[in-house]
Short mmCIF file of C-alpha atoms and ligand atoms in Angstrom, two decimals:
data_model
loop_
_atom_site.label_atom_id
_atom_site.label_comp_id
_atom_site.label_asym_id
_atom_site.label_seq_id
_atom_site.Cartn_x
_atom_site.Cartn_y
_atom_site.Cartn_z
CA MET A 1 16.42 22.15 22.59
CA ALA A 2 17.85 21.67 19.24
CA LYS A 3 17.09 18.24 18.15
CA THR A 4 17.48 16.04 15.28
CA VAL A 5 14.46 14.71 13.65
CA LEU A 6 14.17 11.55 11.56
CA VAL A 7 10.33 12.15 10.20
CA THR A 8 9.39 8.95 8.06
CA GLY A 9 6.53 10.02 5.69
CA GLY A 10 7.76 12.86 5.05
CA CYS A 11 6.52 13.77 2.14
CA GLY A 12 2.79 12.25 2.22
CA PHE A 13 -0.04 14.47 3.42
CA ILE A 14 0.43 15.62 7.40
CA GLY A 15 4.19 14.83 6.68
CA VAL A 16 4.64 17.45 4.12
CA ASN A 17 2.40 19.78 6.72
CA PHE A 18 4.92 18.38 9.32
CA VAL A 19 8.17 18.99 7.93
CA ARG A 20 7.33 22.35 6.68
CA LEU A 21 6.02 23.27 9.90
CA LEU A 22 9.24 22.38 11.81
CA LEU A 23 11.42 24.25 9.13
CA GLU A 24 9.32 27.59 10.17
CA SER A 25 9.02 27.71 13.77
CA ARG A 26 11.84 25.19 15.09
CA GLU A 27 15.10 26.85 13.81
CA ASP A 28 17.17 24.18 16.11
CA TRP A 29 16.01 20.98 14.40
CA GLN A 30 17.81 19.09 11.53
CA VAL A 31 14.80 17.56 10.28
CA VAL A 32 15.77 13.88 8.13
CA ASN A 33 13.17 13.16 5.50
CA ILE A 34 12.78 9.08 5.03
CA ASP A 35 10.35 8.46 2.27
CA LYS A 36 9.42 5.35 0.05
CA LEU A 37 7.89 7.33 -2.40
CA THR A 38 4.89 5.20 -2.97
CA TYR A 39 1.68 6.74 -5.22
CA ALA A 40 1.22 9.09 -2.19
CA GLY A 41 4.39 10.09 -2.39
CA ASN A 42 4.85 13.61 -3.37
CA LEU A 43 8.63 14.79 -3.63
CA GLN A 44 7.33 18.45 -5.49
CA SER A 45 4.87 18.64 -2.75
CA LEU A 46 8.15 19.83 -0.40
CA GLN A 47 10.20 21.36 -3.81
CA ASP A 48 10.43 24.08 -2.60
CA VAL A 49 12.33 23.37 0.78
CA ALA A 50 14.60 20.93 -1.02
CA HIS A 51 17.51 22.50 -0.22
CA HIS A 52 17.20 24.23 2.98
CA PRO A 53 19.76 24.18 5.00
CA ARG A 54 18.02 22.00 7.92
CA TYR A 55 16.29 19.96 5.35
CA HIS A 56 17.77 16.11 3.87
CA PHE A 57 15.74 13.78 1.81
CA VAL A 58 16.68 9.88 1.83
CA ARG A 59 14.93 8.15 -0.56
CA GLY A 60 14.43 4.67 0.99
CA ASP A 61 11.67 2.22 3.14
CA ILE A 62 11.20 1.83 6.17
CA CYS A 63 11.44 -1.64 6.43
CA ASP A 64 15.06 -1.92 5.18
CA GLY A 65 16.87 -2.48 8.30
CA VAL A 66 20.43 -2.16 7.13
CA LEU A 67 19.50 1.81 5.88
CA VAL A 68 17.54 2.75 8.76
CA GLU A 69 20.04 1.75 11.06
CA GLU A 70 22.81 3.60 8.83
CA LEU A 71 20.49 7.08 8.75
CA PHE A 72 20.61 6.50 12.71
CA SER A 73 23.91 6.69 12.99
CA ARG A 74 24.67 9.38 9.94
CA PHE A 75 22.53 11.67 11.56
CA THR A 76 22.37 10.99 14.95
CA ILE A 77 19.08 10.72 15.94
CA ASP A 78 17.55 11.46 18.53
CA THR A 79 13.98 11.56 17.95
CA VAL A 80 11.67 9.98 15.51
CA VAL A 81 8.35 11.03 14.23
CA HIS A 82 6.65 8.21 12.42
CA PHE A 83 4.29 9.06 10.16
CA ALA A 84 4.83 6.83 7.01
CA ALA A 85 2.22 4.31 6.38
CA GLU A 86 -0.37 2.84 4.08
CA SER A 87 -3.25 4.86 4.71
CA HIS A 88 -6.47 4.55 2.84
CA VAL A 89 -9.02 2.27 4.51
CA ASP A 90 -10.48 1.16 0.86
CA ARG A 91 -6.90 0.17 -0.74
CA SER A 92 -6.63 -1.77 2.53
CA ILE A 93 -9.71 -4.09 1.63
CA THR A 94 -8.68 -4.70 -1.57
CA GLY A 95 -5.09 -4.95 -1.17
CA PRO A 96 -3.86 -5.55 2.90
CA ALA A 97 -0.51 -6.98 1.79
CA ALA A 98 1.16 -3.58 2.26
CA PHE A 99 -0.35 -2.80 4.75
CA ILE A 100 0.72 -5.31 7.23
CA GLN A 101 4.53 -5.02 5.38
CA THR A 102 4.83 -1.48 6.19
CA ASN A 103 2.51 -0.39 9.45
CA ILE A 104 3.64 -3.37 11.02
CA LEU A 105 6.90 -4.59 9.77
CA GLY A 106 8.04 -0.96 9.00
CA THR A 107 7.67 -0.07 12.70
CA PHE A 108 8.91 -2.89 13.72
CA THR A 109 12.10 -1.89 12.16
CA LEU A 110 12.42 1.20 13.21
CA LEU A 111 11.37 0.07 16.92
CA GLU A 112 14.44 -1.96 16.61
CA ALA A 113 17.13 0.46 14.96
CA ALA A 114 15.81 2.76 17.77
CA ARG A 115 16.49 0.36 20.17
CA LYS A 116 20.05 -0.83 19.77
CA GLN A 117 20.90 3.04 19.09
CA TRP A 118 19.71 5.45 22.22
CA LEU A 119 19.28 1.90 24.45
CA SER A 120 23.38 0.30 24.20
CA GLU A 121 25.38 0.70 27.22
CA GLY A 122 26.61 4.68 27.73
CA ARG A 123 24.41 5.94 25.16
CA GLU A 124 22.87 9.34 26.60
CA ASN A 125 19.15 9.12 26.06
CA ARG A 126 17.40 10.75 28.18
CA HIS A 127 16.24 13.32 25.49
CA CYS A 128 15.75 10.41 22.82
CA ARG A 129 11.96 9.81 21.29
CA PHE A 130 10.14 7.85 19.10
CA LEU A 131 7.02 9.49 18.41
CA HIS A 132 4.21 6.08 16.83
CA VAL A 133 1.52 8.30 14.49
CA SER A 134 -2.07 6.81 15.19
CA THR A 135 -5.27 7.46 14.46
CA ASP A 136 -9.01 6.79 16.08
CA GLU A 137 -9.75 4.19 14.14
CA VAL A 138 -7.63 1.47 16.22
CA TYR A 139 -11.04 2.02 18.72
CA GLY A 140 -13.63 0.67 16.47
CA SER A 141 -16.68 2.83 15.39
CA LEU A 142 -19.17 4.68 18.30
CA GLY A 143 -22.76 4.14 18.56
CA ASP A 144 -24.89 7.47 18.66
CA ALA A 145 -23.28 8.87 21.50
CA GLY A 146 -19.70 8.78 23.56
CA PHE A 147 -16.19 9.49 22.76
CA PHE A 148 -12.93 7.69 22.50
CA THR A 149 -11.03 8.37 25.58
CA GLU A 150 -7.28 6.83 25.79
CA GLN A 151 -8.64 4.23 27.87
CA THR A 152 -11.15 2.76 25.18
CA CYS A 153 -10.40 -0.78 24.24
CA TYR A 154 -9.00 -0.85 20.84
CA ASP A 155 -11.59 -2.90 18.11
CA PRO A 156 -10.22 -2.24 15.06
CA ARG A 157 -12.15 -3.35 11.94
CA SER A 158 -10.58 -3.03 8.60
CA PRO A 159 -7.14 -4.08 7.58
CA TYR A 160 -5.78 -0.59 7.71
CA SER A 161 -7.02 0.04 11.53
CA ALA A 162 -6.41 -3.52 12.74
CA SER A 163 -2.66 -2.70 11.13
CA LYS A 164 -2.16 0.45 13.00
CA ALA A 165 -3.40 -1.07 16.30
CA SER A 166 -0.97 -4.23 15.59
CA SER A 167 2.32 -1.42 15.29
CA ASP A 168 1.01 0.43 18.73
CA HIS A 169 0.98 -2.48 20.70
CA LEU A 170 4.61 -2.77 19.38
CA VAL A 171 5.22 0.31 20.31
CA ARG A 172 4.32 0.38 23.53
CA ALA A 173 5.65 -3.07 24.43
CA TYR A 174 9.40 -1.46 23.16
CA PHE A 175 8.02 0.52 26.20
CA HIS A 176 7.41 -1.44 28.75
CA THR A 177 9.62 -4.55 27.82
CA TYR A 178 13.12 -2.11 26.93
CA GLY A 179 12.07 1.59 28.25
CA LEU A 180 12.58 2.60 24.77
CA PRO A 181 11.16 6.25 25.16
CA ILE A 182 7.73 6.19 23.16
CA LEU A 183 4.86 8.50 22.60
CA ILE A 184 1.53 7.46 20.77
CA THR A 185 -0.63 9.99 19.45
CA ASN A 186 -4.02 8.74 18.28
CA CYS A 187 -5.77 11.44 16.17
CA SER A 188 -9.16 11.75 14.09
CA ASN A 189 -9.67 12.24 10.61
CA ASN A 190 -7.45 15.02 8.84
CA TYR A 191 -8.05 18.16 6.17
CA GLY A 192 -5.93 20.22 4.84
CA PRO A 193 -3.56 21.26 1.82
CA TYR A 194 -1.23 18.17 -0.02
CA GLN A 195 -3.79 15.59 0.76
CA PHE A 196 -4.40 12.59 -2.05
CA PRO A 197 -7.64 12.97 -3.67
CA GLU A 198 -8.72 9.52 -2.83
CA LYS A 199 -9.46 10.67 0.67
CA LEU A 200 -12.87 12.13 0.96
CA ILE A 201 -12.90 15.84 0.74
CA PRO A 202 -10.05 16.55 -2.14
CA LEU A 203 -11.76 13.48 -4.28
CA ILE A 204 -15.48 15.87 -3.79
CA LEU A 205 -13.56 19.04 -4.48
CA ASN A 206 -12.06 17.50 -7.43
CA ASN A 207 -14.95 15.81 -9.11
CA ALA A 208 -17.09 19.01 -7.94
CA LEU A 209 -14.56 21.03 -9.99
CA GLN A 210 -14.71 18.47 -12.80
CA GLY A 211 -18.77 18.63 -13.09
CA LYS A 212 -18.15 14.78 -12.32
CA GLU A 213 -20.53 12.84 -9.79
CA LEU A 214 -20.00 12.64 -6.13
CA PRO A 215 -19.45 9.15 -4.87
CA VAL A 216 -20.93 8.94 -1.08
CA TYR A 217 -20.85 5.27 0.44
CA GLY A 218 -24.04 4.01 2.35
CA ASP A 219 -26.84 6.63 2.84
CA GLY A 220 -23.90 9.49 3.47
CA GLY A 221 -24.78 9.17 7.45
CA ASN A 222 -21.30 8.03 8.73
CA ILE A 223 -19.70 10.38 10.90
CA ARG A 224 -16.13 11.66 11.21
CA ASP A 225 -14.52 14.29 13.70
CA TRP A 226 -12.38 16.46 11.18
CA LEU A 227 -9.58 18.24 12.43
CA TYR A 228 -7.29 20.50 10.70
CA VAL A 229 -3.97 19.26 9.66
CA ARG A 230 -1.50 22.35 10.39
CA ASP A 231 -3.52 21.59 14.64
CA HIS A 232 -2.40 18.22 14.34
CA CYS A 233 1.35 19.23 13.44
CA GLU A 234 0.96 21.41 16.05
CA ALA A 235 0.05 18.88 18.67
CA ILE A 236 2.49 16.38 17.89
CA VAL A 237 4.88 18.99 18.06
CA LYS A 238 4.02 19.41 21.75
CA VAL A 239 3.69 16.15 22.34
CA VAL A 240 7.25 15.71 20.90
CA GLU A 241 8.79 18.69 23.26
CA GLN A 242 6.75 18.21 26.56
CA GLY A 243 4.64 14.63 26.66
CA ARG A 244 4.68 11.69 29.27
CA VAL A 245 7.09 9.05 27.81
CA GLY A 246 5.13 6.04 27.98
CA GLU A 247 1.59 8.00 27.19
CA ALA A 248 -0.89 7.72 24.34
CA TYR A 249 -2.55 10.98 23.24
CA ASN A 250 -5.90 11.62 21.50
CA ILE A 251 -6.36 14.43 19.14
CA GLY A 252 -9.20 15.68 17.49
CA GLY A 253 -11.00 18.81 16.31
CA HIS A 254 -14.80 18.50 18.41
CA ASN A 255 -15.93 18.67 14.45
CA GLU A 256 -18.66 15.89 14.10
CA LYS A 257 -20.20 15.84 10.98
CA LYS A 258 -22.00 13.26 8.33
CA ASN A 259 -20.47 12.83 5.39
CA LEU A 260 -23.15 13.76 2.98
CA GLU A 261 -22.92 17.62 5.17
CA VAL A 262 -19.14 17.76 4.24
CA VAL A 263 -19.93 16.85 0.88
CA GLU A 264 -22.58 18.98 0.45
CA LEU A 265 -20.99 21.98 2.12
CA LEU A 266 -18.06 21.93 0.09
CA CYS A 267 -20.30 22.18 -2.95
CA ASP A 268 -21.87 25.07 -1.31
CA MET A 269 -18.84 26.40 -1.31
CA LEU A 270 -17.29 25.48 -4.76
CA ASP A 271 -20.70 27.20 -5.94
CA ALA A 272 -20.25 30.37 -4.04
CA LYS A 273 -16.42 30.57 -5.22
CA VAL A 274 -16.38 29.31 -9.10
CA GLY A 275 -19.48 29.59 -9.44
CA MET A 276 -22.54 26.83 -10.08
CA LEU A 277 -22.52 24.33 -13.07
CA GLN A 278 -21.99 24.87 -16.63
CA SER A 279 -25.61 22.95 -16.72
CA GLY A 280 -26.75 26.20 -14.10
CA LYS A 281 -27.14 23.33 -11.42
CA PRO A 282 -25.83 23.98 -8.14
CA ARG A 283 -22.98 21.15 -7.36
CA LYS A 284 -24.97 19.26 -5.16
CA SER A 285 -27.09 17.89 -8.14
CA LEU A 286 -23.88 15.69 -8.35
CA VAL A 287 -24.35 13.71 -5.43
CA THR A 288 -24.49 10.14 -6.20
CA PHE A 289 -24.45 7.48 -3.59
CA VAL A 290 -22.73 4.20 -4.34
CA ARG A 291 -22.13 1.01 -2.62
CA ASP A 292 -21.07 1.21 0.78
CA ARG A 293 -17.72 0.49 1.75
CA PRO A 294 -16.91 -3.45 3.37
CA GLY A 295 -17.34 -2.49 7.36
CA HIS A 296 -17.74 0.92 6.97
CA ASP A 297 -16.88 2.52 10.67
CA ARG A 298 -20.52 4.34 11.78
CA ARG A 299 -19.08 7.46 13.65
CA TYR A 300 -15.74 8.15 15.31
CA ALA A 301 -15.50 11.09 17.94
CA ILE A 302 -12.65 12.07 19.62
CA ASP A 303 -12.06 13.38 23.26
CA ALA A 304 -8.91 15.45 23.47
CA GLY A 305 -9.37 15.96 27.36
CA LYS A 306 -6.14 14.76 28.13
CA ILE A 307 -3.73 16.71 25.42
CA ALA A 308 -5.98 19.81 26.02
CA GLU A 309 -5.52 19.29 29.93
CA GLU A 310 -1.86 17.84 30.61
CA LEU A 311 0.01 20.16 27.38
CA GLY A 312 -2.34 23.28 26.77
CA TRP A 313 -3.05 22.12 23.53
CA THR A 314 -6.82 23.01 21.26
CA PRO A 315 -7.07 23.41 17.76
CA LYS A 316 -6.87 26.70 16.55
CA PHE A 317 -8.87 26.17 13.35
CA THR A 318 -12.89 25.67 13.22
CA PHE A 319 -14.07 23.94 11.02
CA GLU A 320 -15.61 26.63 8.61
CA THR A 321 -11.72 28.50 8.89
CA GLY A 322 -10.31 24.86 8.20
CA MET A 323 -12.23 24.55 5.87
CA ASP A 324 -12.01 27.60 3.77
CA LYS A 325 -8.29 27.59 3.63
CA THR A 326 -8.45 24.11 2.34
CA VAL A 327 -10.77 25.18 -0.62
CA ASP A 328 -8.80 28.29 -1.69
CA TRP A 329 -5.62 26.19 -1.02
CA TYR A 330 -6.99 23.36 -3.56
CA LEU A 331 -8.61 26.36 -6.16
CA ASP A 332 -5.10 28.29 -6.10
CA ASN A 333 -2.53 25.03 -6.54
CA ARG A 334 -5.17 23.02 -9.16
CA THR A 335 -1.82 22.08 -11.00
CA TRP A 336 -0.57 20.53 -7.93
CA LEU A 337 -3.93 18.61 -7.94
CA GLU A 338 -3.90 18.21 -11.73
CA SER A 339 -0.28 16.71 -11.92
CA VAL A 340 -1.56 14.01 -8.95
CA MET A 341 -4.56 13.04 -11.34
CA ASP A 342 -2.36 12.43 -14.02
CA GLY A 343 0.54 10.51 -12.29
CA SER A 344 2.89 13.27 -14.09
CA TYR A 345 4.00 14.07 -10.52
CA ARG A 346 5.51 10.24 -10.21
CA GLN A 347 7.77 11.77 -13.06
CA TYR A 348 9.45 14.56 -10.83
CA TYR A 349 11.03 12.07 -8.80
CA GLU A 350 11.21 8.97 -11.65
CA LYS A 351 14.01 10.90 -13.20
CA MET A 352 16.12 11.78 -10.20
CA TYR A 353 15.84 8.36 -8.33
CA GLY A 354 14.04 5.86 -11.37
CA ARG A 355 10.94 3.72 -10.03
P1 NAD B 1 -0.14 9.69 3.35
O1 NAD B 1 -0.70 8.08 2.66
O2 NAD B 1 -0.57 10.57 2.67
O3 NAD B 1 1.49 9.21 3.23
C1 NAD B 1 2.18 8.62 4.03
C2 NAD B 1 3.45 8.88 2.63
O4 NAD B 1 4.57 7.54 3.64
C3 NAD B 1 3.60 8.61 1.13
O5 NAD B 1 4.51 9.58 1.30
C4 NAD B 1 4.29 7.33 1.34
O6 NAD B 1 5.65 7.50 0.34
C5 NAD B 1 5.34 7.10 2.33
N1 NAD B 1 5.29 5.22 2.93
C6 NAD B 1 4.27 4.59 2.82
N2 NAD B 1 5.19 3.58 2.96
C7 NAD B 1 6.26 3.76 3.28
C8 NAD B 1 7.62 2.37 3.82
N3 NAD B 1 7.23 1.39 3.78
N4 NAD B 1 8.35 3.33 3.34
C9 NAD B 1 8.86 4.85 3.22
N5 NAD B 1 7.88 5.64 3.55
C10 NAD B 1 6.43 5.07 2.98
O7 NAD B 1 -0.67 9.39 5.05
P2 NAD B 1 -0.91 10.30 5.36
O8 NAD B 1 -2.72 10.98 4.97
O9 NAD B 1 -0.04 11.37 5.46
O10 NAD B 1 -1.10 9.95 7.32
C11 NAD B 1 0.43 9.67 7.85
C12 NAD B 1 0.30 9.07 8.79
O11 NAD B 1 -0.83 9.32 9.65
C13 NAD B 1 0.04 7.67 9.20
O12 NAD B 1 1.03 6.68 10.18
C14 NAD B 1 -1.62 7.79 9.60
O13 NAD B 1 -1.88 6.39 9.82
C15 NAD B 1 -1.49 9.02 10.23
N6 NAD B 1 -3.03 9.12 10.26
C16 NAD B 1 -3.49 9.64 9.27
C17 NAD B 1 -4.84 10.60 9.77
C18 NAD B 1 -5.24 11.18 8.75
O14 NAD B 1 -6.48 11.77 8.41
N7 NAD B 1 -4.94 10.93 6.98
C19 NAD B 1 -5.04 10.51 10.57
C20 NAD B 1 -4.76 9.95 11.52
C21 NAD B 1 -3.62 9.59 11.78
O1 DAU B 2 -9.63 8.79 11.38
C1 DAU B 2 -8.41 8.61 11.17
C2 DAU B 2 -8.46 8.26 9.46
O2 DAU B 2 -9.00 8.76 8.46
C3 DAU B 2 -7.20 8.24 8.91
O3 DAU B 2 -6.51 6.67 9.95
C4 DAU B 2 -6.72 7.36 7.64
O4 DAU B 2 -5.58 7.16 7.06
C5 DAU B 2 -7.74 8.33 6.70
O5 DAU B 2 -7.58 7.83 5.45
C6 DAU B 2 -8.91 8.78 7.27
O6 DAU B 2 -9.89 7.53 7.29
P1 DAU B 2 -11.18 7.70 6.71
O7 DAU B 2 -11.60 5.71 5.96
O8 DAU B 2 -12.13 7.91 8.24
O9 DAU B 2 -10.99 8.44 5.63
P2 DAU B 2 -11.90 8.55 3.61
O10 DAU B 2 -11.51 10.15 3.71
O11 DAU B 2 -11.64 7.45 2.96
O12 DAU B 2 -13.22 8.53 4.18
C7 DAU B 2 -14.32 9.53 5.11
C8 DAU B 2 -15.42 9.14 4.98
O13 DAU B 2 -16.47 9.25 3.93
C9 DAU B 2 -15.13 7.74 5.87
O14 DAU B 2 -17.11 7.67 5.73
C10 DAU B 2 -16.02 6.74 4.40
C11 DAU B 2 -16.45 8.09 3.39
N1 DAU B 2 -16.30 8.07 1.98
C12 DAU B 2 -14.87 7.72 1.56
C13 DAU B 2 -14.70 8.09 0.27
C14 DAU B 2 -13.28 8.17 -0.38
C15 DAU B 2 -17.77 8.52 1.08
O15 DAU B 2 -18.12 8.35 1.12
N2 DAU B 2 -17.26 8.60 -0.35
C16 DAU B 2 -15.91 8.58 -0.87
O16 DAU B 2 -15.54 8.13 -1.84
#
């Protein structure tokens, strides 16, 4: 069915992969991407589709209510897929204010615009959907056993996860109070192309390629449940098309790994693909245990049974196939990585839009 989708944060890691998936696979969907282009937004990542007839980019802040409402009416938006956020836990510890602003107030601004546009008298809103992309971090930290289900109580521990939990509550409140047709997805750790090299996998890849130290927090025993980004994007499309309004869906890959395992696997893969370090040593020799992240959640693991049973979604990539594609992508796109590391990716849009 034809849709006009407002994708927020479409120049970030998952947003870029999502916009690409929609342009490739949904021929009757128009895509409007609003992105503020913070440090995490990279316009170059979508340079090749910038003039696609079904794609429109707007540089803007989701906290700007006038702009957001204007976009809803200018493009007759019937679907929102809301990615825009401050997303990095470490940054939320050193500077939480931006997380409160974008993740909570930005979500509120979008909800208000959708409520005004979709729920005013006489409007047809049967097919409208507001999908809020959230995280498994809202559930807190697991012990050695068990999984997060959609019934797990919220227990966020970082300013990042607290801001996402807050936005989830707001989204749900708009369903119960106003009948806004919302959906929520809570996903585990993503990896894949175009991820900003502050997150574990691209940071380790970049450092290991350059022969720099590989910082592992604490004892390296914290566990994350890894999902290849394309699988996450396909799950989101399923939820938009077939999800039950008002429901939340957990998304995960059943790929629980200790951080140290992930780092060592990346080292082995790079040694095999590009050879050992100049010193002749394996890249594992660069592993350096550093001070732990404050409030570091020990283990995340998703029970993705609901989305599998109700919507028939299961991941297509195993950890091995996903990691192989990811490492190859970073090796084939070293100029992308270099332009992010040296900051020159920002010059591309500063020329067009200013700072
Ligand atoms: P990212 O940090 O790579 O990208 C965020 C994007 O949002 C950037 O393009 C940035 O410019 C934009 N943005 C930030 N503030 C904005 C504002 N005020 N107005 C408009 N645009 C703004 O993030 P990501 O890793 O792609 O994550 C996307 C979403 O998915 C987030 O909501 C995050 O909480 C959620 N999520 C991420 C993961 C993961 O592993 N990365 C897992 C589960 C859920
Ligand atoms: O679970 C979903 C979440 O996954 C998303 O909601 C977040 O947006 C996303 O950033 C991610 O959060 P994490 O904190 O789990 O991701 P990060 O890549 O920062 O860290 C992964 C693990 O690796 C975590 O246990 C901390 C550890 N780590 C991270 C970095 C950057 C290290 O040991 N060394 C590092 O240098």
